XYZ file of N, CA and C in Angstrom:
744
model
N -99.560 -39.620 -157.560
C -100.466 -40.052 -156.510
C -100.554 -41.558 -156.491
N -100.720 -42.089 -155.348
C -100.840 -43.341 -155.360
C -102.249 -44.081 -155.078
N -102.423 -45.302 -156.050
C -103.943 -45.585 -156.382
C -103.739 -47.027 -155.864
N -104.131 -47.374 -154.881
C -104.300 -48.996 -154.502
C -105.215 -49.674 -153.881
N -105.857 -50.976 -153.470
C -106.649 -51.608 -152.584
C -106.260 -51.974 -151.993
N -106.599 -51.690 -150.465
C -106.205 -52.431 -149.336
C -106.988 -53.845 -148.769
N -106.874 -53.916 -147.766
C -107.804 -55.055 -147.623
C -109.041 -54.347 -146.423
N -109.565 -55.141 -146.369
C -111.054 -54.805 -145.820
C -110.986 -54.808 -144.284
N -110.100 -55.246 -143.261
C -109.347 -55.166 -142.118
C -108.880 -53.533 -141.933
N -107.860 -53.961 -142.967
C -107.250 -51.915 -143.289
C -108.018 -50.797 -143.193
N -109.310 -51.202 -143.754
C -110.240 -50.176 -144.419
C -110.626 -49.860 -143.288
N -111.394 -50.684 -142.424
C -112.291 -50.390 -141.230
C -111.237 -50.117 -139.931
N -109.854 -50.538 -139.942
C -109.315 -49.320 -138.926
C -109.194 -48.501 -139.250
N -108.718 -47.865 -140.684
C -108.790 -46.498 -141.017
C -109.750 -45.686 -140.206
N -110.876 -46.474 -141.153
C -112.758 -45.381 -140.699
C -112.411 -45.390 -139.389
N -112.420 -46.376 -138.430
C -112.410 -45.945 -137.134
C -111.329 -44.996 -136.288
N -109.996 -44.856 -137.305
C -109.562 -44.075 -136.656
C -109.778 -42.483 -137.124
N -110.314 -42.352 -137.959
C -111.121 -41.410 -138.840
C -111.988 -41.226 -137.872
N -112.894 -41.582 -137.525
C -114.249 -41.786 -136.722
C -114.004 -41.077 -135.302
N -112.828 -41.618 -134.883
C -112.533 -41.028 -133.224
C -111.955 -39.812 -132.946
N -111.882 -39.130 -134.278
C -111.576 -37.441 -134.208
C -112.858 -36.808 -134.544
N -113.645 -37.168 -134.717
C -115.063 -36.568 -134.814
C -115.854 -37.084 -133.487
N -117.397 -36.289 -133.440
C -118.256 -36.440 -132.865
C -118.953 -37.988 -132.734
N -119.674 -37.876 -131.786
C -120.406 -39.364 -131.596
C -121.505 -39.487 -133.390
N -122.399 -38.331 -133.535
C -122.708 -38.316 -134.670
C -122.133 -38.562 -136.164
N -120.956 -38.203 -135.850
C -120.282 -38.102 -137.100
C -119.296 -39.719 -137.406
N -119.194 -40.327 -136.153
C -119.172 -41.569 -136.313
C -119.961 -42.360 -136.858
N -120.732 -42.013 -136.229
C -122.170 -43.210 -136.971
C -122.566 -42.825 -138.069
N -122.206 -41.774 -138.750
C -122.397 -41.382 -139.766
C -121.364 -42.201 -140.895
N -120.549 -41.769 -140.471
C -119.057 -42.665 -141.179
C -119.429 -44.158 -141.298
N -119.144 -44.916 -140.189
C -119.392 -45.949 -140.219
C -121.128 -46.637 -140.990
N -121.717 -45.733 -140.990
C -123.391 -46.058 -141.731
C -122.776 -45.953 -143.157
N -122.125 -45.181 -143.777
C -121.999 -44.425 -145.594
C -120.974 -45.014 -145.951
N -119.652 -45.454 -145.373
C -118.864 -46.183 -145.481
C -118.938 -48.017 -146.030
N -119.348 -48.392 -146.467
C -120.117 -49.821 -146.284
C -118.670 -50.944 -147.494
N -118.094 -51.416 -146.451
C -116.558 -51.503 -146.421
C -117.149 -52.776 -147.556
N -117.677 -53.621 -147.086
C -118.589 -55.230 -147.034
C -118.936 -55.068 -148.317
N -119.377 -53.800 -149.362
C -119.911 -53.997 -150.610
C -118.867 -53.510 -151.606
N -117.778 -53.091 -150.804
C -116.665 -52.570 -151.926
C -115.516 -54.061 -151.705
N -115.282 -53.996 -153.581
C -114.200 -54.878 -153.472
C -112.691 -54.589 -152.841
N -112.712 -55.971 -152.544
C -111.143 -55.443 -151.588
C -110.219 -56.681 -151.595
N -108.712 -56.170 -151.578
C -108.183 -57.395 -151.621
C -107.632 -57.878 -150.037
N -107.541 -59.598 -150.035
C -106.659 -59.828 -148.742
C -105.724 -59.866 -148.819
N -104.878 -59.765 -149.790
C -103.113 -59.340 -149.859
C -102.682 -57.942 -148.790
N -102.312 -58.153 -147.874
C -102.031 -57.120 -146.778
C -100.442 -56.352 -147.362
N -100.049 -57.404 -148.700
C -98.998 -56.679 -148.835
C -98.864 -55.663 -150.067
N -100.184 -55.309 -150.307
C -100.164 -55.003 -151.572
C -99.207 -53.393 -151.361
N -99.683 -52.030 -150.561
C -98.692 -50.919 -150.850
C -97.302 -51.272 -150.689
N -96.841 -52.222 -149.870
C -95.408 -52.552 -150.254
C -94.802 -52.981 -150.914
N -95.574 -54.044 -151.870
C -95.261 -54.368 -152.983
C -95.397 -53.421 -154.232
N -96.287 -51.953 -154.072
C -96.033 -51.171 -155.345
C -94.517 -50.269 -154.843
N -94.426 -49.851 -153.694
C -93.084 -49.134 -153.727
C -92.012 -49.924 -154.215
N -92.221 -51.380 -153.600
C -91.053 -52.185 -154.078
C -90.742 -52.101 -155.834
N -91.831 -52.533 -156.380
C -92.035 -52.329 -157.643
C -91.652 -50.849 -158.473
N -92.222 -49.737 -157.565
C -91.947 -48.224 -158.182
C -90.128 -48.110 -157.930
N -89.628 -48.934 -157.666
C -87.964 -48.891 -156.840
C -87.149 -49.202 -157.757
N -88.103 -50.223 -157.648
C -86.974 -51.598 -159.521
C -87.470 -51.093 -160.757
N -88.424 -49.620 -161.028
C -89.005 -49.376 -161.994
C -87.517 -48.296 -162.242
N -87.412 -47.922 -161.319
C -86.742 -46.723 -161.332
C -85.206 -47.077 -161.337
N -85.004 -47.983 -161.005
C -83.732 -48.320 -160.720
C -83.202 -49.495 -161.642
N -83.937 -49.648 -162.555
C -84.112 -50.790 -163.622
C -83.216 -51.798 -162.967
N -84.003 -52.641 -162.231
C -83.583 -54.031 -161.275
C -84.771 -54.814 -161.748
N -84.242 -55.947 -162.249
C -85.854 -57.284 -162.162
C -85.859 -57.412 -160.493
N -87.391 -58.045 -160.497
C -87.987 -58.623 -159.330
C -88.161 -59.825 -159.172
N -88.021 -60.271 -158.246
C -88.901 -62.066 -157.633
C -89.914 -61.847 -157.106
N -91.249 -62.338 -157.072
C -92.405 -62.587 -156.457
C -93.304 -63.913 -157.296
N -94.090 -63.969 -155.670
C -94.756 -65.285 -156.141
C -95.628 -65.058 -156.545
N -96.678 -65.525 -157.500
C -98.139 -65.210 -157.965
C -99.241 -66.044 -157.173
N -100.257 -65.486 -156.882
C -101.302 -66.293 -156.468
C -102.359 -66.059 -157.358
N -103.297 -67.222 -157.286
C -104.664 -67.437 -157.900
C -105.777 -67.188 -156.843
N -107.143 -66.703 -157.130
C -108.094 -66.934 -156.068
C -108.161 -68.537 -156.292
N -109.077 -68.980 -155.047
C -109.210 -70.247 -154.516
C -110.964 -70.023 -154.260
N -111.522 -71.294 -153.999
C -112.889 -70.775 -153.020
C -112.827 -70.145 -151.718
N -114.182 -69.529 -151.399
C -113.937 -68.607 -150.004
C -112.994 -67.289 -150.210
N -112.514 -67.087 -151.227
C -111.602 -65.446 -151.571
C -110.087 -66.180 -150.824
N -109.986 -66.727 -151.064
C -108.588 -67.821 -150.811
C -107.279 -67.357 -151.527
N -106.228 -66.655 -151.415
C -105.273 -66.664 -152.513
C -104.059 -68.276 -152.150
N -103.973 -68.731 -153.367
C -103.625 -69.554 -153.140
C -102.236 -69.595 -154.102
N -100.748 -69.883 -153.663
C -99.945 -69.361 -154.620
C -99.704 -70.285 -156.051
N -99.488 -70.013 -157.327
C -99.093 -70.680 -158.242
C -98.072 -71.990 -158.222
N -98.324 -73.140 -158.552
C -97.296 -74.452 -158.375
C -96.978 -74.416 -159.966
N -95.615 -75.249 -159.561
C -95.771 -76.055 -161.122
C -94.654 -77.587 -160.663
N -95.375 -78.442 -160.553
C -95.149 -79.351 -160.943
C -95.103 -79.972 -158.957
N -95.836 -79.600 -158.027
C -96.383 -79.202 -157.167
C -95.456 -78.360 -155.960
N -94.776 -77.709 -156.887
C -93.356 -76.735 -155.966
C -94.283 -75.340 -156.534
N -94.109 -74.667 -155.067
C -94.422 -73.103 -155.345
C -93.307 -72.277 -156.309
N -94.304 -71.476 -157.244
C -93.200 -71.290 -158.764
C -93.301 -69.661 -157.955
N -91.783 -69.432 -158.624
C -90.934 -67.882 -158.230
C -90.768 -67.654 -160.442
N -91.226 -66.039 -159.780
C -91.415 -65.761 -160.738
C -90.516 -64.903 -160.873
N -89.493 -64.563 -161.952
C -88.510 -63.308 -162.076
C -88.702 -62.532 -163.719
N -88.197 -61.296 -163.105
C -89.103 -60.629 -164.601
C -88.658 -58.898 -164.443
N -88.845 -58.240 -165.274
C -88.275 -56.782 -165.389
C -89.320 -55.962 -165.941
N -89.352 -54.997 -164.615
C -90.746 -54.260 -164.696
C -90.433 -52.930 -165.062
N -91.729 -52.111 -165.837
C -90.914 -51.192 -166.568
C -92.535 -50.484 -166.312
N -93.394 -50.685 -166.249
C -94.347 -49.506 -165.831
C -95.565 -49.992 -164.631
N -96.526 -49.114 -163.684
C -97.644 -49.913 -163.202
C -98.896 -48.649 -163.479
N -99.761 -49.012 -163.780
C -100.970 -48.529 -164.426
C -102.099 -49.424 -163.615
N -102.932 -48.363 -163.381
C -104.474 -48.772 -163.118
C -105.806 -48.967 -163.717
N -106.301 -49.924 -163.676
C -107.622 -49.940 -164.510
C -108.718 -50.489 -164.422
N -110.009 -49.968 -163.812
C -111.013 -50.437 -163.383
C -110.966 -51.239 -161.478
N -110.081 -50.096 -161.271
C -109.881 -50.327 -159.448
C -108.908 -51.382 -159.237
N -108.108 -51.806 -160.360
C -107.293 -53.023 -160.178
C -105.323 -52.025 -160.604
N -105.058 -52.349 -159.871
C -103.494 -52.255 -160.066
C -102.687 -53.365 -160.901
N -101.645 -52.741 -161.707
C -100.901 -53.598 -163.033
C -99.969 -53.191 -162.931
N -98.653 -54.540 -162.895
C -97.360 -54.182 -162.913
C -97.066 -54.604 -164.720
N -96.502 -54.218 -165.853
C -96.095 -54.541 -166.828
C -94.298 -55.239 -166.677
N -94.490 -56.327 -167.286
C -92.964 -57.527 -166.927
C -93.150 -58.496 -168.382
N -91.533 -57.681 -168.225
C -91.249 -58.666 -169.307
C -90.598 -60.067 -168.693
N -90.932 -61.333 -168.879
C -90.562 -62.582 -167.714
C -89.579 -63.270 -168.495
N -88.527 -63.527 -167.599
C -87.306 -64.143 -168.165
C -87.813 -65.532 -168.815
N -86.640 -65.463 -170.394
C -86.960 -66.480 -171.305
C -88.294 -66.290 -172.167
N -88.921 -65.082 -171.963
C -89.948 -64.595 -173.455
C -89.155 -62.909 -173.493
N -90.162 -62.791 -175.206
C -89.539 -61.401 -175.667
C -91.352 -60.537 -175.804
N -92.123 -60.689 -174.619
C -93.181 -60.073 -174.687
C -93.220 -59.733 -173.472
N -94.647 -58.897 -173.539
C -94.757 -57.955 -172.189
C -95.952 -58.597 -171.690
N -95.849 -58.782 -169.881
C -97.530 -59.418 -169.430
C -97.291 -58.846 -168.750
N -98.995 -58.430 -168.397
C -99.444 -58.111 -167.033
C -99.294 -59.107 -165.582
N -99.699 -58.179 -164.320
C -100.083 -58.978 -163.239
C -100.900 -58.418 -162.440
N -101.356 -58.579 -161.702
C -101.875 -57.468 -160.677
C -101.391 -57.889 -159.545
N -101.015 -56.470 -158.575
C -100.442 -56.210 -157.546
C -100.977 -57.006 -156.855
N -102.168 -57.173 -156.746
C -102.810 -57.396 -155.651
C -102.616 -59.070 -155.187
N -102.241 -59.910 -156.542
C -102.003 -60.737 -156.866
C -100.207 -61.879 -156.249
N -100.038 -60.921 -156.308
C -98.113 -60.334 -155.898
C -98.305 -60.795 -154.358
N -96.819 -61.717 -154.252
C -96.442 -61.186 -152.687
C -95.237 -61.743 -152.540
N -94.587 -61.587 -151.205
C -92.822 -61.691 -151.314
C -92.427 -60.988 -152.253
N -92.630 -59.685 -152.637
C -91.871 -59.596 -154.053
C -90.542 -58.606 -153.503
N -89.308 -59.111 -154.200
C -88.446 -58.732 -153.502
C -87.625 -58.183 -155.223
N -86.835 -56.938 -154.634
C -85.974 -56.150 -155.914
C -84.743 -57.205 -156.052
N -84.184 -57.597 -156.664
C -82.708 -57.722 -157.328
C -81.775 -57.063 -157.576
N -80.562 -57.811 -157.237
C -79.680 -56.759 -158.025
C -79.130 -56.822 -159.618
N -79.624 -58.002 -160.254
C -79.616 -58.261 -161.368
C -80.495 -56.836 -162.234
N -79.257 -56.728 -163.650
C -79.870 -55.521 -163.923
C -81.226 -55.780 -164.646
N -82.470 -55.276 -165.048
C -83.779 -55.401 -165.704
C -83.408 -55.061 -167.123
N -83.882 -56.329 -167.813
C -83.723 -56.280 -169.346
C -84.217 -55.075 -170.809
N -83.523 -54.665 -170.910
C -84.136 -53.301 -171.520
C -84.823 -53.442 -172.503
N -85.557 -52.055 -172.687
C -87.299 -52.520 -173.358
C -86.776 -52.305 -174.792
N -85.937 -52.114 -174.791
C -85.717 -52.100 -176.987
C -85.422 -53.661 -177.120
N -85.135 -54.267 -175.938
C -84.606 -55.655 -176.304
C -86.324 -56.318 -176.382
N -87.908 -55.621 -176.568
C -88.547 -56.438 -176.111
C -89.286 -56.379 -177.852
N -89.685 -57.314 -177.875
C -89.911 -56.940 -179.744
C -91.531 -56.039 -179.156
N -91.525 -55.365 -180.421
C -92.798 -54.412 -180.214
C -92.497 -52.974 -179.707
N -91.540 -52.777 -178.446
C -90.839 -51.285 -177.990
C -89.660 -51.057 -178.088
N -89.422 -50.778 -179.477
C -87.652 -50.663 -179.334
C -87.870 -49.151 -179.293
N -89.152 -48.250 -179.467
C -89.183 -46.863 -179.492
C -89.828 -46.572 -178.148
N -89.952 -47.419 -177.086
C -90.147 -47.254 -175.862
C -91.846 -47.707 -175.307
N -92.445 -47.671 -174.296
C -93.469 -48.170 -174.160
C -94.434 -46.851 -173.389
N -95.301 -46.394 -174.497
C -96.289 -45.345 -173.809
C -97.814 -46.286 -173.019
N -97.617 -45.963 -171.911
C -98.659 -46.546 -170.737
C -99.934 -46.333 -170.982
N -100.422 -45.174 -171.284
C -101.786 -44.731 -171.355
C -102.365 -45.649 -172.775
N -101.638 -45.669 -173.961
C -101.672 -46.520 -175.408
C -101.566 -47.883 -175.210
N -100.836 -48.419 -174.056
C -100.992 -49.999 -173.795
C -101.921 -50.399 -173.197
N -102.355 -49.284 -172.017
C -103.273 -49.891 -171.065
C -104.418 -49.419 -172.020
N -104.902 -49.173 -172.914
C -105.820 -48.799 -173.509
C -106.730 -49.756 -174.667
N -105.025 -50.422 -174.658
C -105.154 -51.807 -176.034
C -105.601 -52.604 -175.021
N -105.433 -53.057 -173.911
C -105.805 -54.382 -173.014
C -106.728 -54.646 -172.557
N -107.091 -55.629 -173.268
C -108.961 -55.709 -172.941
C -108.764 -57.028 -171.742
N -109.947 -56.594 -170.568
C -109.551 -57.525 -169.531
C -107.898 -58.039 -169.103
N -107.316 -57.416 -169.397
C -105.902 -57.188 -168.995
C -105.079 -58.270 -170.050
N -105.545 -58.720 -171.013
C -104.893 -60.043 -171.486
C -103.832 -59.394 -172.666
N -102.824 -59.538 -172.959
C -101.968 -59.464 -173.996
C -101.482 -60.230 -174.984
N -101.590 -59.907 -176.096
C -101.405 -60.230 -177.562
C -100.715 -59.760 -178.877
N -101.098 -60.230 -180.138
C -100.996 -59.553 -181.050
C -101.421 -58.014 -181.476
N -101.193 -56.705 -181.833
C -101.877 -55.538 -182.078
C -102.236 -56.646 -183.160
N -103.923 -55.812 -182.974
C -104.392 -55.615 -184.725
C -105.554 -54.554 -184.200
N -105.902 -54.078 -186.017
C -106.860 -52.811 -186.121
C -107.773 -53.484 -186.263
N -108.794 -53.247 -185.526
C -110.552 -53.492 -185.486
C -111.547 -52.554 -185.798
N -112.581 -52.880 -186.991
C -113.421 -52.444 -187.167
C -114.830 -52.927 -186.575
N -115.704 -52.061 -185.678
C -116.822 -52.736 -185.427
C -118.044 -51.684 -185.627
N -119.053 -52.425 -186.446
C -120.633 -51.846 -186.304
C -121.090 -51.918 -184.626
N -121.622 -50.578 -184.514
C -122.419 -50.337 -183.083
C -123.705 -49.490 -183.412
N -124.467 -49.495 -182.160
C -125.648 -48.936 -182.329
C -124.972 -47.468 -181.406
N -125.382 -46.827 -181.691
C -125.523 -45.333 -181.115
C -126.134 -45.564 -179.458
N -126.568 -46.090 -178.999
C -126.601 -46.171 -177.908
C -125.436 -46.950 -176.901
N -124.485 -47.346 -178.241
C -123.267 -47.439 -177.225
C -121.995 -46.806 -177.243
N -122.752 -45.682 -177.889
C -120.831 -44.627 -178.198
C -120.612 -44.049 -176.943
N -121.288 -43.539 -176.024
C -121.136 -43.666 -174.596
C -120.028 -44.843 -173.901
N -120.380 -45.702 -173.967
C -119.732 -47.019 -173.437
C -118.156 -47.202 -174.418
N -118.383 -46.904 -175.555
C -117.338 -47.333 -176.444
C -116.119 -46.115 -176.313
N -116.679 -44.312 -176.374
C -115.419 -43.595 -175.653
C -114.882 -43.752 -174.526
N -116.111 -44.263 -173.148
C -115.308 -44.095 -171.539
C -114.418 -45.498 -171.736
N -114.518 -46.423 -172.763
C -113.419 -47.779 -172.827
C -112.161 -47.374 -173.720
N -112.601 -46.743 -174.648
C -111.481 -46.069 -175.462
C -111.000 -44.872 -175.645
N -111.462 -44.167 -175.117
C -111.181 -42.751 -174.622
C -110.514 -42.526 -176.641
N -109.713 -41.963 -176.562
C -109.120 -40.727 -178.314
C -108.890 -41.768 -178.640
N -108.284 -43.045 -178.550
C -107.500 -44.076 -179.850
C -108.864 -44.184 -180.474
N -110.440 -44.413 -180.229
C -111.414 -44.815 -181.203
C -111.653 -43.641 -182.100
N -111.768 -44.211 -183.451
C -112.532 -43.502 -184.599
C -113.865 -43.642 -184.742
N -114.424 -42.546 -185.001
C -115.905 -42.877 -185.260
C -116.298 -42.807 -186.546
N -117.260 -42.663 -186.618
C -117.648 -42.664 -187.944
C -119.351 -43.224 -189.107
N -120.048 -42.552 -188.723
C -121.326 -42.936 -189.276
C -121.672 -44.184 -190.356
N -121.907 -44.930 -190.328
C -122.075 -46.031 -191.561
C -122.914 -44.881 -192.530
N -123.903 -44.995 -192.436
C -124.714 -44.676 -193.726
C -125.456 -43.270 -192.803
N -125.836 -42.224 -194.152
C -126.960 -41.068 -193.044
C -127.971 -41.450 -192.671
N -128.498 -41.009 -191.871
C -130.001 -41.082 -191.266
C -129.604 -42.570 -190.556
N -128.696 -43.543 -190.503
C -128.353 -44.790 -189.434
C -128.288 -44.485 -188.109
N -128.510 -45.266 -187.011
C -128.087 -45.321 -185.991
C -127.050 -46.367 -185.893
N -126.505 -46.723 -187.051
C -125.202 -47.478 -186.824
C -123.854 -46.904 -186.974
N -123.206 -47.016 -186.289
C -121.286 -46.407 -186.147
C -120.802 -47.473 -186.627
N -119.186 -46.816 -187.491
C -118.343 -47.521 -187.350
C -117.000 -47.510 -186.442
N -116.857 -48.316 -185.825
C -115.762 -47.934 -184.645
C -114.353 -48.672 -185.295
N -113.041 -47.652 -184.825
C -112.060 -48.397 -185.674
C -110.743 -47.844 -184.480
N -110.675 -48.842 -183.844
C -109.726 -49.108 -183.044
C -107.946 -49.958 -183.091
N -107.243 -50.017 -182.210
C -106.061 -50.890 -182.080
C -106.482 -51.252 -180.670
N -106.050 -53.028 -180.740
C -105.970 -54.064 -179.590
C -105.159 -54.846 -179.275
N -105.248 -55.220 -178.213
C -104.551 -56.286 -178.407
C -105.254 -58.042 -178.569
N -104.579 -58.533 -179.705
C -105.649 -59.977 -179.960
C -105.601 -61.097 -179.152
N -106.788 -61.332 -178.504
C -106.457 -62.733 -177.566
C -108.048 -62.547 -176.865
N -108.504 -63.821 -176.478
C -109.969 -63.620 -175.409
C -110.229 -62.534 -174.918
N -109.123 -61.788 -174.186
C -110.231 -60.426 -173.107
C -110.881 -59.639 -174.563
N -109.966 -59.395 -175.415
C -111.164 -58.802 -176.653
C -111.945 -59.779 -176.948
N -111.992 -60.563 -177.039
C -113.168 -61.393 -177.586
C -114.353 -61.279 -176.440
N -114.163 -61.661 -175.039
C -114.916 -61.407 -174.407
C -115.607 -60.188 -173.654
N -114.701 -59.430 -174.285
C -115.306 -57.422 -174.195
C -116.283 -57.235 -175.108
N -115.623 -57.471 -176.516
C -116.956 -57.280 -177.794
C -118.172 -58.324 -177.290
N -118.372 -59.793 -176.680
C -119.053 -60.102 -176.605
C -120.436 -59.867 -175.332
N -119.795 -58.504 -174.685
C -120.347 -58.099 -172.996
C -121.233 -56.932 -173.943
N -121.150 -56.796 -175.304
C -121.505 -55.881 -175.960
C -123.203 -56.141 -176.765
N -123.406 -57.663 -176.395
C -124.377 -57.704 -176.964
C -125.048 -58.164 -178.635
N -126.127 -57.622 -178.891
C -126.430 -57.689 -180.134
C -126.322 -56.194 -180.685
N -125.601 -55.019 -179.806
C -125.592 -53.779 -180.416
C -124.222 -53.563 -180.760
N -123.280 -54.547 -180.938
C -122.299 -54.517 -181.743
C -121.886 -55.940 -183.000
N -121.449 -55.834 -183.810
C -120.705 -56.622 -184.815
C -119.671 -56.714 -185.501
N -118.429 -57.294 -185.237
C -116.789 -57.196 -185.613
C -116.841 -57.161 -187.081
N -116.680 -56.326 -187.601
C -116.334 -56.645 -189.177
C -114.957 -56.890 -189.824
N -114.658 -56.441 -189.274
C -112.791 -56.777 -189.375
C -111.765 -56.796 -187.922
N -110.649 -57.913 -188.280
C -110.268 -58.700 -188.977
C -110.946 -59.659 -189.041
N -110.460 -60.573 -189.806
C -111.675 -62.211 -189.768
C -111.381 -62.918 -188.949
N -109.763 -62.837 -188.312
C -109.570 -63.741 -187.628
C -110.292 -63.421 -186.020
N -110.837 -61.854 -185.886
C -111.360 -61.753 -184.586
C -112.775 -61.961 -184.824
N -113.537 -62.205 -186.204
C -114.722 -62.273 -186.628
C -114.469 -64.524 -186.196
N -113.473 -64.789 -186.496
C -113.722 -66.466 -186.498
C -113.658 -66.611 -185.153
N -112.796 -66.267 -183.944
C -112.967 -66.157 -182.771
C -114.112 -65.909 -182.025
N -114.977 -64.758 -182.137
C -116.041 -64.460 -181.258
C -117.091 -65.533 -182.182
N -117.040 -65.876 -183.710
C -117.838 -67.216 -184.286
C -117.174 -68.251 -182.871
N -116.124 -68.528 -182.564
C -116.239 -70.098 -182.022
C -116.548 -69.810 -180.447
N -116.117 -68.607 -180.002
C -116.655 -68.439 -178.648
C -117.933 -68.655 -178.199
N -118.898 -68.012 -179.330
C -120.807 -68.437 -179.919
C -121.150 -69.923 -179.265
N -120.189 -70.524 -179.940
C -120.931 -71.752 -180.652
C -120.160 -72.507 -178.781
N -119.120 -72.017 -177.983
C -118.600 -72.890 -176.888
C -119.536 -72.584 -176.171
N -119.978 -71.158 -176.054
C -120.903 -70.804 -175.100
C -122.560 -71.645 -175.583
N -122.749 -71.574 -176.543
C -123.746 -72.629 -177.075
C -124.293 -73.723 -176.738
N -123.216 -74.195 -177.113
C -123.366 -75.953 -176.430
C -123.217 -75.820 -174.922
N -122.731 -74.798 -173.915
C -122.905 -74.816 -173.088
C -123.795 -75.037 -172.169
N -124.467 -74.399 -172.909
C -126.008 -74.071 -172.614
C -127.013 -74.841 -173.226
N -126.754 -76.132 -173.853
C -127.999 -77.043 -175.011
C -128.568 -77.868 -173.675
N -129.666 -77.375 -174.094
C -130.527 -78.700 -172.682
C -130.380 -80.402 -173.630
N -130.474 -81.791 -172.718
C -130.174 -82.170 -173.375
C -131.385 -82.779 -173.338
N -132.044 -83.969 -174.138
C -133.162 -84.365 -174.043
C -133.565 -85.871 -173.274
């Protein structure tokens, strides 16, 4: 099945052409429950053509060209420069996964031996090659192949890194929150009886989006292992800190 965002133009001819096979009631009904304006949406008009394109070269192991854009102010996509020339990006895509209403192409990008994300929505011009797509045993980390549901599971805020195993103290009022994010890879595990503290013992991937996931967590969690993700969310503290020091 196919899972994507259109843009907010798209959306509301749909409804309306939805709308004009029904009753006068059932219009205004649609158009009232429908409320296009509070759901996120992207303005990339090219986004379903860019996943077939993508599902094409997945299948047909071909790298792709496309350009990347950044938001801008005003919901602006504005495309990536470097050095003030619009940068073309080429790269060999090998799965696309969804997560949290956002679409992900996985690419390995010519001249590294790692895997990054992008989002579709992000994408445009993206055009197949006939150059063949670099195979995934050549990528360090999957020489036994790359399971989707186990990657997209490690990627916190979509960012990619080092694996490492994490241990974290939680309060019981967030094992709720901590299975619908980790679904089976988390371990649980009671600290002490009669506690309302867990121990949670996961695989991630290491870099900010974990740092800034454990930290959306509050004072009802605490990293106990590794140290190096315990010295990280320490210096993230102390940036966000001074951020915030009134001065006198």
């Amino acid at each position: 099945s196919r899972n994507y965002s259109i843009s907010r133009k798209k959306t509301q001819t749909l409804v309306n052409k939805i709308a004009e096979l029904h009753n006068v009631y059932t219009r205004y009904s649609l158009n009232k429950e429908i409320d296009i304006r509070r759901t996120p949406k992207t303005v990339n008009e090219q986004v379903p053509y860019n996943l077939d394109k993508l599902r094409l070269a997945i299948e047909e192991k071909k790298k792709v060209r496309f350009i990347y854009y950044s938001y801008k102010e005003k919901h602006k996509l504005i495309p990536r420069e470097k050095d003030g020339v619009i940068r073309e990006y080429i790269g060999s895509p090998y799965a696309l996964f969804s997560k949290k209403n956002c679409n992900y192409a996985v690419l390995n990008m010519d001249n590294y031996n790692r895997l990054s994300n992008y989002r579709v929505d992000r994408m445009k011009e993206v055009v197949v090659l006939k150059e063949d797509a670099k195979s995934l045993k050549e990528i360090w980390g999957y020489s036994q192949g790359l399971n989707i549901e186990e990657y997209a599971g490690k990627c916190f805020l979509m960012f990619v890194g080092r694996e490492i195993k994490v241990t974290m103290e939680i309060n019981k009022s967030l094992l709720n929150s901590i299975f619908e994010e980790l679904g089976d890879q988390v371990k649980i595990s009671k600290k002490d009886q009669g506690s309302d503290t867990y121990l949670a013992t996961f695989s991630a991937n290491e870099g900010d989006g974990l740092v800034r996931w454990v930290l959306q967590l509050g004072d009802k969690a605490r990293v106990v292992a590794p140290d190096s993700l315990v010295e990280q969310i320490g210096d993230m503290i102390s940036a966000v800190e001074k951020r915030y020091q009134i001065e006198d």
